[in-house]
Coordinates of C-alpha atoms and ligand atoms in Angstrom, one line a residue:
Chain A
M1 CA 27.3 -29.2 30.6
A2 CA 24.2 -28.6 32.6
E3 CA 26.2 -28.6 35.8
Y4 CA 27.8 -25.3 34.8
F5 CA 24.4 -23.6 35.2
T6 CA 23.2 -25.5 38.2
A7 CA 26.5 -24.9 40.1
R8 CA 26.0 -21.2 39.6
G9 CA 22.3 -21.2 40.4
L10 CA 21.3 -20.3 36.8
P11 CA 18.4 -21.8 34.9
V12 CA 19.6 -24.5 32.5
P13 CA 18.9 -23.5 28.8
R14 CA 16.2 -25.7 27.3
E15 CA 18.5 -26.9 24.6
L16 CA 20.8 -28.4 27.1
E17 CA 18.1 -29.9 29.3
R18 CA 17.0 -32.4 26.7
N19 CA 18.7 -35.5 25.6
I20 CA 18.1 -35.9 21.8
L21 CA 18.3 -39.7 22.1
T22 CA 15.6 -40.0 24.8
D23 CA 13.4 -37.0 24.0
W24 CA 10.0 -38.7 23.5
R25 CA 8.6 -35.9 21.3
R26 CA 11.4 -36.3 18.8
L27 CA 11.1 -40.1 18.9
G28 CA 7.3 -39.8 18.5
A29 CA 7.7 -37.5 15.5
I30 CA 10.1 -39.9 13.8
A31 CA 7.8 -42.9 14.5
A32 CA 4.8 -41.0 13.1
V33 CA 6.6 -40.2 9.8
L34 CA 7.7 -43.9 9.5
L35 CA 4.2 -45.1 10.2
V36 CA 2.7 -42.8 7.5
L37 CA 5.3 -44.0 4.9
F38 CA 4.7 -47.7 5.9
V39 CA 0.9 -47.4 5.6
G40 CA 1.2 -45.4 2.4
L41 CA 3.4 -48.1 0.8
R42 CA 0.9 -50.8 1.9
I43 CA -2.3 -49.2 0.6
T44 CA -0.9 -47.9 -2.7
S45 CA 0.8 -51.2 -3.5
I46 CA 3.3 -49.5 -5.8
D47 CA 4.3 -52.2 -8.4
T48 CA 7.4 -51.8 -10.4
S49 CA 7.5 -55.4 -11.7
R50 CA 5.9 -54.5 -15.1
A51 CA 8.6 -51.8 -15.9
N52 CA 10.1 -52.4 -19.3
P53 CA 13.4 -50.6 -19.6
E54 CA 14.1 -51.8 -23.2
Y55 CA 10.8 -50.5 -24.5
A56 CA 11.3 -47.2 -22.6
G57 CA 14.7 -46.9 -24.2
S58 CA 13.2 -47.3 -27.7
V59 CA 10.5 -44.7 -26.9
L60 CA 13.0 -42.3 -25.6
V61 CA 15.0 -42.6 -28.8
Q62 CA 11.8 -42.0 -30.8
L63 CA 10.9 -38.9 -28.7
L64 CA 14.1 -37.4 -29.9
Q65 CA 13.7 -38.3 -33.5
W66 CA 11.3 -35.5 -34.2
D67 CA 8.7 -36.0 -37.0
F68 CA 8.2 -32.6 -38.6
T69 CA 5.2 -33.6 -40.7
I70 CA 2.9 -32.3 -37.9
M71 CA 4.3 -28.8 -38.5
S72 CA 2.4 -28.7 -41.8
P73 CA -1.3 -29.2 -42.6
Q74 CA -2.3 -32.9 -42.8
N75 CA -5.0 -32.6 -45.5
E76 CA -6.6 -29.9 -47.7
F77 CA -9.1 -29.0 -44.9
E78 CA -6.5 -28.0 -42.4
T79 CA -4.9 -24.6 -42.1
F80 CA -1.7 -23.5 -40.3
W81 CA -3.7 -23.1 -37.1
E82 CA -4.3 -26.9 -36.9
T83 CA -0.6 -27.7 -37.2
A84 CA 1.5 -28.3 -34.1
G85 CA 3.2 -24.9 -34.6
G86 CA -0.2 -23.1 -35.0
Q87 CA -1.6 -25.0 -31.9
M88 CA 1.4 -23.9 -29.9
I89 CA 0.7 -20.3 -30.7
V90 CA -3.0 -20.8 -30.0
T91 CA -2.1 -22.4 -26.6
I92 CA 0.1 -19.4 -25.6
F93 CA -2.9 -17.1 -26.4
L94 CA -5.2 -19.3 -24.4
G95 CA -3.0 -18.5 -21.4
I96 CA -2.9 -14.8 -22.2
I97 CA -6.6 -14.5 -22.7
A98 CA -7.4 -16.5 -19.6
T99 CA -5.1 -14.2 -17.6
A100 CA -6.8 -11.1 -19.1
F101 CA -10.2 -12.4 -18.1
S102 CA -9.1 -13.1 -14.6
I103 CA -7.5 -9.6 -14.3
V104 CA -10.8 -8.0 -15.2
V105 CA -12.6 -9.9 -12.4
A106 CA -9.8 -10.0 -9.8
L107 CA -8.8 -6.3 -10.0
P108 CA -12.0 -4.8 -8.6
L109 CA -12.6 -7.7 -6.2
S110 CA -9.1 -7.3 -4.8
F111 CA -10.0 -4.0 -3.3
L112 CA -12.9 -5.7 -1.5
G113 CA -10.4 -8.2 -0.1
A114 CA -8.0 -5.7 1.3
R115 CA -8.3 -5.1 5.0
N116 CA -7.0 -1.6 5.0
I117 CA -9.6 -0.5 2.5
M118 CA -12.6 -2.3 3.9
T119 CA -12.3 -1.9 7.7
G120 CA -13.9 0.9 9.6
N121 CA -17.5 0.0 8.8
P122 CA -19.3 -3.3 9.7
I123 CA -20.8 -3.7 6.2
T124 CA -17.6 -3.3 4.3
A125 CA -15.8 -5.4 6.9
A126 CA -18.3 -8.2 6.2
I127 CA -17.7 -7.8 2.4
Y128 CA -14.0 -8.1 3.1
A129 CA -14.4 -11.4 4.9
V130 CA -16.6 -12.8 2.2
A131 CA -14.2 -11.7 -0.6
R132 CA -11.3 -13.4 1.2
V133 CA -13.2 -16.6 1.7
V134 CA -14.2 -16.6 -2.0
F135 CA -10.6 -16.1 -3.1
T136 CA -9.5 -19.0 -0.9
I137 CA -12.2 -21.4 -2.2
V138 CA -11.7 -20.4 -5.8
R139 CA -7.9 -20.8 -5.5
S140 CA -8.2 -24.2 -3.8
I141 CA -9.9 -25.8 -6.8
D142 CA -7.2 -26.9 -9.1
V143 CA -7.2 -25.8 -12.7
L144 CA -7.6 -29.3 -14.1
I145 CA -10.6 -29.9 -11.9
V146 CA -12.2 -26.7 -13.1
V147 CA -11.5 -27.6 -16.7
I148 CA -13.1 -31.0 -16.3
L149 CA -16.2 -29.4 -14.9
A150 CA -16.2 -26.7 -17.5
V151 CA -16.2 -29.3 -20.3
I152 CA -19.6 -30.2 -19.0
I153 CA -20.8 -26.6 -19.7
F154 CA -18.8 -25.6 -22.8
G155 CA -18.0 -29.0 -24.2
L156 CA -14.5 -30.0 -25.2
G157 CA -12.2 -27.2 -26.5
N158 CA -10.7 -23.8 -25.9
A159 CA -13.7 -22.3 -24.0
A160 CA -13.5 -24.9 -21.2
G161 CA -9.7 -24.4 -21.0
V162 CA -9.8 -20.7 -20.8
F163 CA -12.6 -20.8 -18.3
G164 CA -10.6 -23.2 -16.1
L165 CA -7.4 -21.2 -16.2
A166 CA -9.2 -17.9 -15.6
F167 CA -11.3 -19.2 -12.8
H168 CA -8.4 -20.5 -10.8
N169 CA -6.4 -17.5 -11.6
I170 CA -9.0 -15.1 -10.2
G171 CA -8.5 -16.7 -6.8
V172 CA -4.7 -16.5 -7.0
L173 CA -4.5 -12.9 -8.4
G174 CA -7.3 -11.7 -6.1
K175 CA -5.2 -12.8 -3.1
L176 CA -1.9 -11.4 -4.5
Y177 CA -3.5 -8.1 -5.4
S178 CA -5.3 -7.8 -2.0
E179 CA -2.0 -8.4 -0.2
A180 CA -0.3 -5.8 -2.4
I181 CA -3.0 -3.3 -1.4
E182 CA -2.6 -4.2 2.3
G183 CA 1.1 -3.6 2.0
I184 CA 0.9 0.0 1.0
D185 CA 2.0 3.0 3.1
P186 CA -1.3 4.3 4.7
G187 CA 0.2 7.8 5.2
P188 CA -0.6 9.4 1.8
G189 CA -4.1 8.1 1.9
E190 CA -4.7 9.6 5.4
A191 CA -3.3 12.9 4.1
I192 CA -5.6 13.0 1.2
T193 CA -8.6 11.9 3.4
A194 CA -7.7 14.8 5.6
T195 CA -8.1 17.2 2.7
G196 CA -11.8 16.2 2.4
A197 CA -11.5 13.9 -0.5
N198 CA -13.9 10.9 -0.7
R199 CA -12.9 7.3 -0.5
F200 CA -12.7 6.8 -4.3
Q201 CA -10.5 9.8 -4.7
V202 CA -8.2 8.6 -2.0
I203 CA -7.9 5.2 -3.7
W204 CA -7.3 6.8 -7.0
T205 CA -4.6 9.3 -6.0
A206 CA -2.9 7.6 -3.0
V207 CA -3.4 3.9 -3.4
L208 CA -3.2 3.3 -7.1
P209 CA 0.3 4.8 -7.6
Q210 CA 1.6 2.6 -4.9
I211 CA 0.2 -0.7 -6.3
V212 CA 0.9 -0.4 -10.1
N213 CA 4.3 -2.0 -9.9
P214 CA 3.4 -4.9 -7.6
F215 CA 0.3 -5.5 -9.7
I216 CA 2.2 -5.7 -12.9
S217 CA 4.8 -7.9 -11.3
F218 CA 2.1 -10.4 -10.0
T219 CA 0.2 -10.3 -13.3
I220 CA 3.3 -11.3 -15.3
Y221 CA 4.1 -14.0 -12.8
R222 CA 0.6 -15.4 -13.3
L223 CA 0.7 -15.0 -17.1
D224 CA 3.9 -17.1 -17.0
A225 CA 2.1 -19.7 -14.9
N226 CA -1.0 -19.8 -17.2
V227 CA 1.1 -20.2 -20.3
R228 CA 2.8 -23.0 -18.5
L229 CA -0.5 -24.6 -17.6
A230 CA -2.2 -24.1 -21.0
P231 CA -0.5 -27.1 -22.8
I232 CA -1.7 -29.3 -19.9
I233 CA -5.4 -28.4 -19.9
G234 CA -5.6 -30.0 -23.4
L235 CA -5.0 -33.4 -21.7
V236 CA -8.4 -33.1 -20.0
G237 CA -10.3 -31.6 -22.9
G238 CA -9.4 -28.0 -22.5
G239 CA -8.1 -27.4 -26.0
G240 CA -4.8 -26.2 -27.3
I241 CA -1.6 -28.2 -28.1
G242 CA -2.3 -30.6 -25.2
V243 CA -5.0 -32.2 -27.3
L244 CA -2.5 -32.9 -30.1
L245 CA -0.1 -34.3 -27.6
F246 CA -2.8 -36.5 -26.2
H247 CA -3.7 -37.9 -29.6
T248 CA -0.1 -38.5 -30.8
M249 CA 0.6 -40.4 -27.5
N250 CA -2.5 -42.5 -27.9
L251 CA -1.5 -43.4 -31.4
L252 CA 2.0 -44.3 -30.1
N253 CA 3.3 -41.6 -32.4
Y254 CA 6.3 -40.8 -30.2
R255 CA 8.3 -39.0 -32.9
Q256 CA 5.5 -36.4 -33.2
A257 CA 4.9 -36.3 -29.4
G258 CA 8.6 -35.7 -28.9
L259 CA 8.5 -32.6 -31.1
I260 CA 5.4 -31.3 -29.3
I261 CA 7.0 -31.9 -25.9
F262 CA 10.1 -30.0 -27.0
M263 CA 8.1 -27.1 -28.3
I264 CA 6.2 -26.9 -24.9
I265 CA 9.4 -27.0 -22.9
L266 CA 11.0 -24.3 -25.2
T267 CA 7.9 -22.1 -24.8
V268 CA 7.8 -22.4 -21.0
A269 CA 11.6 -21.7 -20.8
V270 CA 11.3 -18.6 -23.0
M271 CA 8.3 -17.3 -21.0
D272 CA 10.1 -18.0 -17.7
F273 CA 13.1 -16.0 -18.9
I274 CA 11.0 -13.0 -20.2
S275 CA 8.9 -12.9 -17.1
A276 CA 11.9 -13.0 -14.8
Q277 CA 13.5 -10.2 -16.7
I278 CA 10.5 -7.9 -16.6
R279 CA 9.8 -8.6 -12.9
R280 CA 13.4 -8.0 -12.0
R281 CA 13.2 -4.5 -13.6
L282 CA 10.0 -3.7 -11.7
I283 CA 11.4 -4.2 -8.2
Chain B
M1 CA -16.0 36.5 18.0
A2 CA -16.5 32.8 18.7
P3 CA -13.4 30.7 18.8
I4 CA -12.5 28.9 15.6
L5 CA -12.1 25.7 17.4
R6 CA -13.8 24.7 20.6
I7 CA -13.2 21.2 22.1
E8 CA -15.5 20.1 24.8
H9 CA -14.9 17.1 27.1
L10 CA -13.1 15.1 24.3
V11 CA -12.4 11.5 25.2
K12 CA -10.7 8.9 23.1
V13 CA -10.4 5.3 24.2
Y14 CA -8.7 3.1 21.7
P15 CA -10.1 -0.5 21.2
T16 CA -7.0 -1.7 23.1
G17 CA -8.4 0.1 26.2
T18 CA -5.8 2.9 26.2
R19 CA -7.5 6.1 27.3
A20 CA -5.5 8.5 25.0
L21 CA -7.6 11.6 25.7
D22 CA -9.3 12.0 29.0
D23 CA -11.8 14.8 29.1
V24 CA -9.9 17.5 27.1
S25 CA -11.5 20.9 26.7
L26 CA -10.0 23.9 25.1
D27 CA -10.7 26.9 22.9
V28 CA -8.5 28.1 20.0
E29 CA -9.0 31.7 18.9
R30 CA -8.7 32.8 15.3
G31 CA -5.1 33.6 14.3
E32 CA -3.4 31.9 17.2
F33 CA -0.3 29.7 16.8
V34 CA -0.9 27.0 19.4
V35 CA 1.9 24.6 20.1
L36 CA 1.0 21.3 21.6
I37 CA 3.7 19.7 23.7
G38 CA 3.9 16.6 26.0
L39 CA 5.8 13.4 26.4
S40 CA 5.6 10.6 23.9
G41 CA 2.3 8.9 24.4
S42 CA 0.6 11.9 26.0
G43 CA -2.0 12.0 23.3
K44 CA -0.9 14.8 21.0
S45 CA -1.4 12.9 17.8
T46 CA -4.7 11.5 19.0
L47 CA -6.0 15.0 19.7
L48 CA -4.9 16.4 16.4
R49 CA -6.3 13.4 14.5
C50 CA -9.6 13.6 16.3
I51 CA -10.1 17.1 15.2
N52 CA -10.3 16.2 11.5
R53 CA -11.6 12.7 12.4
L54 CA -8.8 10.6 11.1
V55 CA -9.4 9.1 14.5
E56 CA -13.0 8.7 15.7
P57 CA -13.5 10.4 19.1
T58 CA -15.2 8.3 21.7
S59 CA -17.2 11.2 23.2
G60 CA -17.2 14.9 23.4
R61 CA -17.7 17.8 21.0
I62 CA -15.4 19.4 18.4
L63 CA -16.9 22.7 17.3
L64 CA -15.4 24.2 14.2
D65 CA -16.9 27.7 14.0
G66 CA -19.8 26.4 16.1
T67 CA -20.5 23.3 14.0
D68 CA -19.9 19.9 15.7
M69 CA -17.2 18.1 13.6
A70 CA -17.6 15.0 15.8
R71 CA -21.1 14.5 14.6
A72 CA -20.6 15.3 10.9
R73 CA -21.1 12.4 8.5
G74 CA -20.4 11.7 4.8
S75 CA -20.3 14.8 2.6
E76 CA -20.8 17.2 5.5
L77 CA -17.7 15.7 7.1
R78 CA -15.7 16.0 3.9
R79 CA -16.8 19.6 3.5
M80 CA -15.7 20.4 7.0
R81 CA -12.4 18.6 6.5
R82 CA -11.6 20.9 3.6
R83 CA -11.4 23.8 6.0
I84 CA -8.7 22.1 8.0
G85 CA -5.3 21.5 6.5
M86 CA -2.9 18.9 8.0
I87 CA 0.8 18.2 7.7
F88 CA 2.5 15.1 9.0
Q89 CA 5.8 14.1 10.5
Q90 CA 6.4 11.6 7.7
F91 CA 5.2 14.1 5.1
N92 CA 2.8 11.5 3.7
L93 CA 3.3 12.4 0.1
V94 CA 2.5 9.9 -2.7
R95 CA 6.1 9.1 -3.2
R96 CA 5.9 7.9 -6.8
S97 CA 3.8 10.9 -8.0
S98 CA 5.2 14.2 -9.0
V99 CA 5.4 17.1 -6.6
F100 CA 2.8 18.9 -8.7
A101 CA 0.4 16.0 -8.6
N102 CA 0.8 15.8 -4.8
V103 CA 0.1 19.5 -4.4
L104 CA -3.0 19.3 -6.6
A105 CA -4.3 16.4 -4.5
G106 CA -5.0 19.0 -1.8
R107 CA -7.8 20.3 -3.9
L108 CA -9.5 16.9 -4.8
G109 CA -12.2 17.4 -2.2
S110 CA -13.6 20.5 -3.9
R111 CA -13.7 19.0 -7.4
P112 CA -15.9 16.5 -9.2
L113 CA -14.8 12.9 -9.4
W114 CA -14.1 12.8 -13.2
R115 CA -11.4 15.4 -12.8
T116 CA -9.6 13.0 -10.4
V117 CA -9.9 10.1 -12.8
A118 CA -9.1 12.0 -16.0
M119 CA -6.3 14.0 -14.3
R120 CA -7.7 17.2 -15.6
P121 CA -7.3 19.9 -12.9
T122 CA -9.0 23.2 -13.5
T123 CA -6.8 26.1 -14.7
E124 CA -7.5 27.8 -11.5
D125 CA -6.2 24.8 -9.5
V126 CA -3.1 24.6 -11.6
A127 CA -2.4 28.3 -11.0
L128 CA -3.1 27.9 -7.3
A129 CA -0.7 24.9 -7.2
F130 CA 2.1 26.9 -8.7
E131 CA 1.3 29.8 -6.4
N132 CA 1.6 27.6 -3.4
L133 CA 4.7 25.9 -4.6
G134 CA 6.2 29.3 -5.1
R135 CA 5.3 30.3 -1.6
V136 CA 7.3 27.4 -0.2
G137 CA 10.1 28.0 -2.7
I138 CA 10.0 24.7 -4.7
V139 CA 8.5 25.6 -8.1
G140 CA 11.7 24.3 -9.6
K141 CA 10.9 20.9 -8.3
A142 CA 7.3 20.8 -9.5
Y143 CA 7.9 17.9 -11.9
S144 CA 10.3 15.9 -9.8
R145 CA 9.1 12.7 -8.2
A146 CA 8.1 13.4 -4.6
D147 CA 10.6 10.9 -3.2
A148 CA 13.5 12.5 -5.0
L149 CA 13.2 15.5 -2.7
S150 CA 15.0 16.1 0.7
G151 CA 13.0 15.8 3.9
G152 CA 12.7 19.6 4.3
Q153 CA 11.6 20.0 0.7
Q154 CA 9.0 17.2 1.1
Q155 CA 7.6 18.9 4.1
R156 CA 7.2 22.1 2.1
V157 CA 5.3 20.1 -0.5
G158 CA 3.1 18.9 2.4
I159 CA 2.5 22.5 3.4
A160 CA 1.7 23.5 -0.2
R161 CA -0.7 20.6 -0.5
A162 CA -2.5 21.7 2.7
L163 CA -2.6 25.4 1.4
M164 CA -4.5 24.2 -1.7
Q165 CA -7.5 23.8 0.6
R166 CA -7.3 27.5 1.6
P167 CA -7.8 26.2 5.1
D168 CA -8.9 28.3 8.1
L169 CA -7.1 25.9 10.5
M170 CA -3.8 24.1 10.0
L171 CA -3.0 21.0 12.0
A172 CA 0.6 19.9 12.1
D173 CA 1.6 16.7 13.9
E174 CA 5.3 17.0 14.7
P175 CA 6.0 18.5 11.3
V176 CA 9.8 18.8 11.9
A177 CA 10.5 15.7 14.0
S178 CA 12.1 13.9 11.0
L179 CA 14.3 16.9 10.1
D180 CA 17.6 18.3 11.3
P181 CA 17.5 21.4 13.5
A182 CA 18.4 23.9 10.7
T183 CA 15.8 22.5 8.3
S184 CA 13.3 22.4 11.1
H185 CA 13.5 26.2 11.5
S186 CA 13.1 26.7 7.7
V187 CA 9.9 24.6 7.7
M188 CA 8.6 26.2 10.9
K189 CA 9.1 29.6 9.3
Y190 CA 6.7 28.7 6.5
L191 CA 4.2 27.8 9.1
E192 CA 4.8 31.0 10.9
E193 CA 4.3 32.9 7.7
I194 CA 1.0 31.3 6.8
N195 CA -0.1 32.1 10.3
R196 CA 0.9 35.7 10.3
K197 CA 0.2 36.7 6.6
D198 CA -2.8 34.5 5.8
G199 CA -4.3 34.5 9.2
I200 CA -4.5 30.7 9.2
T201 CA -4.8 29.4 12.8
V202 CA -2.1 26.8 13.5
L203 CA -2.3 24.0 15.9
C204 CA 1.1 22.2 15.9
S205 CA 2.6 19.5 18.1
L206 CA 6.3 19.8 18.7
H207 CA 8.9 17.8 20.6
F208 CA 11.3 20.7 21.4
L209 CA 10.2 23.3 23.9
S210 CA 12.7 25.7 22.4
L211 CA 10.8 25.5 19.1
A212 CA 7.5 25.9 21.0
R213 CA 8.8 29.1 22.7
R214 CA 10.2 30.5 19.4
Y215 CA 7.0 30.0 17.3
G216 CA 4.0 29.6 19.6
T217 CA 1.8 32.4 20.7
R218 CA 0.3 29.9 23.1
V219 CA 1.4 26.5 24.5
I220 CA -0.8 23.6 25.5
A221 CA 0.8 20.7 27.3
L222 CA -0.8 17.3 27.4
K223 CA 0.0 14.7 30.1
D224 CA -1.6 11.3 30.1
G225 CA -4.4 12.6 27.9
R226 CA -5.2 15.6 30.0
V227 CA -4.4 19.3 29.6
A228 CA -1.5 19.9 32.0
F229 CA -0.7 23.5 31.0
D230 CA -2.3 26.1 28.9
G231 CA -0.8 29.5 28.6
K232 CA 2.0 31.7 27.2
P233 CA 5.3 30.1 26.2
V234 CA 7.1 32.4 28.6
D235 CA 5.1 31.1 31.6
I236 CA 6.7 27.7 31.3
D237 CA 9.3 27.9 34.0
E238 CA 11.4 25.2 35.6
V239 CA 8.6 23.9 37.8
R240 CA 6.0 23.7 35.0
F241 CA 8.6 22.1 32.8
K242 CA 9.2 19.3 35.2
E243 CA 5.5 18.9 35.7
I244 CA 5.0 18.3 32.0
Y245 CA 8.1 16.3 31.2
G246 CA 8.9 14.6 34.5
E247 CA 11.6 15.2 37.2
D248 CA 14.5 13.9 35.2
A249 CA 13.9 16.0 32.1
V250 CA 16.4 18.7 31.0
E251 CA 15.5 21.4 28.5
V252 CA 17.6 21.4 25.3
E253 CA 18.1 24.3 22.9
I254 CA 17.8 23.9 19.2
G255 CA 19.9 26.5 17.3
V256 CA 18.4 29.3 15.2
G257 CA 20.0 30.8 12.1
P258 CA 19.9 30.8 8.4
T259 CA 20.3 27.3 7.0
A260 CA 21.9 26.1 3.8
D261 CA 18.4 25.3 2.7
E262 CA 17.2 28.8 3.4
R263 CA 20.2 30.5 1.7
A264 CA 19.6 28.4 -1.4
A265 CA 15.9 29.2 -1.2
A266 CA 16.6 32.9 -1.0
E267 CA 19.0 32.8 -3.9
S268 CA 16.6 30.9 -6.1
A269 CA 13.6 33.0 -5.0
D270 CA 13.9 35.5 -7.9
A271 CA 14.3 32.8 -10.5
T272 CA 11.4 30.9 -8.9
A273 CA 9.1 34.0 -9.1
A274 CA 10.0 34.5 -12.7
A275 CA 9.3 30.9 -13.6
M276 CA 6.0 31.1 -11.8
R277 CA 4.9 34.3 -13.6
A278 CA 5.9 32.8 -16.9
H279 CA 3.9 29.7 -16.1
L280 CA 0.8 31.6 -15.1
E281 CA 1.0 33.6 -18.3
T282 CA 1.0 30.5 -20.4
L283 CA -2.1 29.3 -18.5
D284 CA -3.9 32.5 -19.1
T285 CA -3.6 32.3 -22.8
H286 CA -5.4 29.0 -22.9
Ligands
ATP1 N1 -4.2 3.2 16.9 C1 -4.0 3.0 18.2 N2 -4.4 1.9 18.9 C2 -4.3 1.8 20.2 N3 -3.6 2.7 21.0 C3 -3.1 3.8 20.4 C4 -3.3 4.0 19.0 N4 -2.7 5.2 18.7 C5 -2.2 5.6 19.9 N5 -2.4 4.8 20.9 C6 -2.1 5.0 22.3 O1 -2.6 6.2 22.7 C7 -1.7 6.9 23.6 C8 -1.5 8.3 23.0 O2 -0.8 8.2 21.7 P1 -0.5 9.4 20.8 O3 0.1 8.8 19.5 O4 -1.6 10.3 20.6 O5 0.7 10.1 21.6 P2 1.7 11.3 21.1 O6 1.6 12.3 22.2 O7 1.4 11.7 19.8 O8 3.0 10.5 21.2 P3 4.3 10.7 20.3 O9 5.0 12.0 20.8 O10 5.1 9.5 20.5 O11 3.9 10.9 18.9 C9 -0.5 6.1 23.6 O12 -0.6 5.4 24.8 C10 -0.6 5.2 22.5 O13 0.0 3.9 22.8
MG2 MG1 2.4 11.5 17.9

């Protein structure tokens, strides 16, 4: 094939020049991947010899034989809110409240993290850089890790869970909001600047109308994510229905655990559907 | 009388190293309709945007009625900007907001912050907004979303917004470059009217020399960031034209005549005026 080009004095396209079978970069890449997998298998020493399919089968059956007694109070001291149904509702609200807290913090900060708002002045440009780094650091600490640390401050329970969800979400929403602000059309803002309005007036009249829809869309997306995460934070002491799931599993009470897992899956699916519907209408 | 705008040795070097304006000096007298022409990249936008400091000049002076705009800071800069209206090729309306809100935005600079936040314009501003919408013939569209309007109508909203400032000087950066020839004339006629009737000095960049000849009382041509011609439109002959636009350029005409837009505007003018009067009356009673 390459002769076609050389015969006519044309440069040979790179794709034709290389032979896939002898290209050392390609071979090197394949070798590197294989090496990583080999080393990984050695040091993790994954052991499947203790697997017990029979036991697993019986647990699976129990998980589907739902025990509805956890849906009503267990003794005279408990109210509806301690039941599995009540805790599911509480958990959904943990996600909602955590999202609300993070909006309050992320919303003003996101303007500091938007390049188009902050450049033009060395001081604001420095604030911009700091805001972006803060978002990145906050975002990179996983929710579960924040909850584990928050338990030290707040003790076990809802406070630690909400804090963990909200903290991580500030980083994510801050970045998403900032990028929405950076994506706006600068024209209207310039026009209003030219009329002699100050920076705040420009943001209020020219920037805000352009970002409401993306902001609502991102917020609902994160609300969805937080309601999804809320049952999990209970597993590390963050409160909500995850605590109940943790207990029932420890007590090998798979019939109750199965019902809880089903409720969580149902909640997440419903949230997912609602959030997708709303977001679709916003675009 | 002193010129309303005097530019002295204006230089703009962009951070990329482009010398967009290279020692530009010129005077604009009160009441002139100055058309700025020149090839793409010759520095027209840069010059206009330096005047109201959307672009920071590198050096030189921009005297607005004797006060140096290039040195103004903070609230003084904003106060000076209020005297200069600007309209844009892309109209630069807030697309999701109503026409009315867009026009009112032209007055923000003169009003306290809480009125912006609470969206409570003064009755005077509301009346002025409808007066200006009436002048450009789009009162009927006041409550439409800005992006629901045609290009020509959007540019008229842009003019109404700038008029809210009661400016002494109007800058227009290729105001009709996104419009078809017929609509271009209808928009240019509004600029001509505010120049003739209100005595607002206009500095307007245009791509078509035929439009420049038709509307300008004076033409300034830029070439590579320098003033290449400054004089009467009629003095741009074949030789001058080729100096400004290059050897291969050919002058094109752009037709003049009433447009569909204009005819519609004329027909609705009476209805518009009546609606405006009715609206102003309701305002007075409050
Ligand atoms: N923000 C910017 N950064 C760097 N260079 C720029 C910037 N804006 C304009 N320039 C350069 O400055 C020169 C003048 O540009 P300007 O936009 O003022 O020209 P113009 O006459 O308005 O052109 P057009 O007719 O295409 O609008 C061009 O070389 C352009 O590439
Ligand atoms: Mg331009």
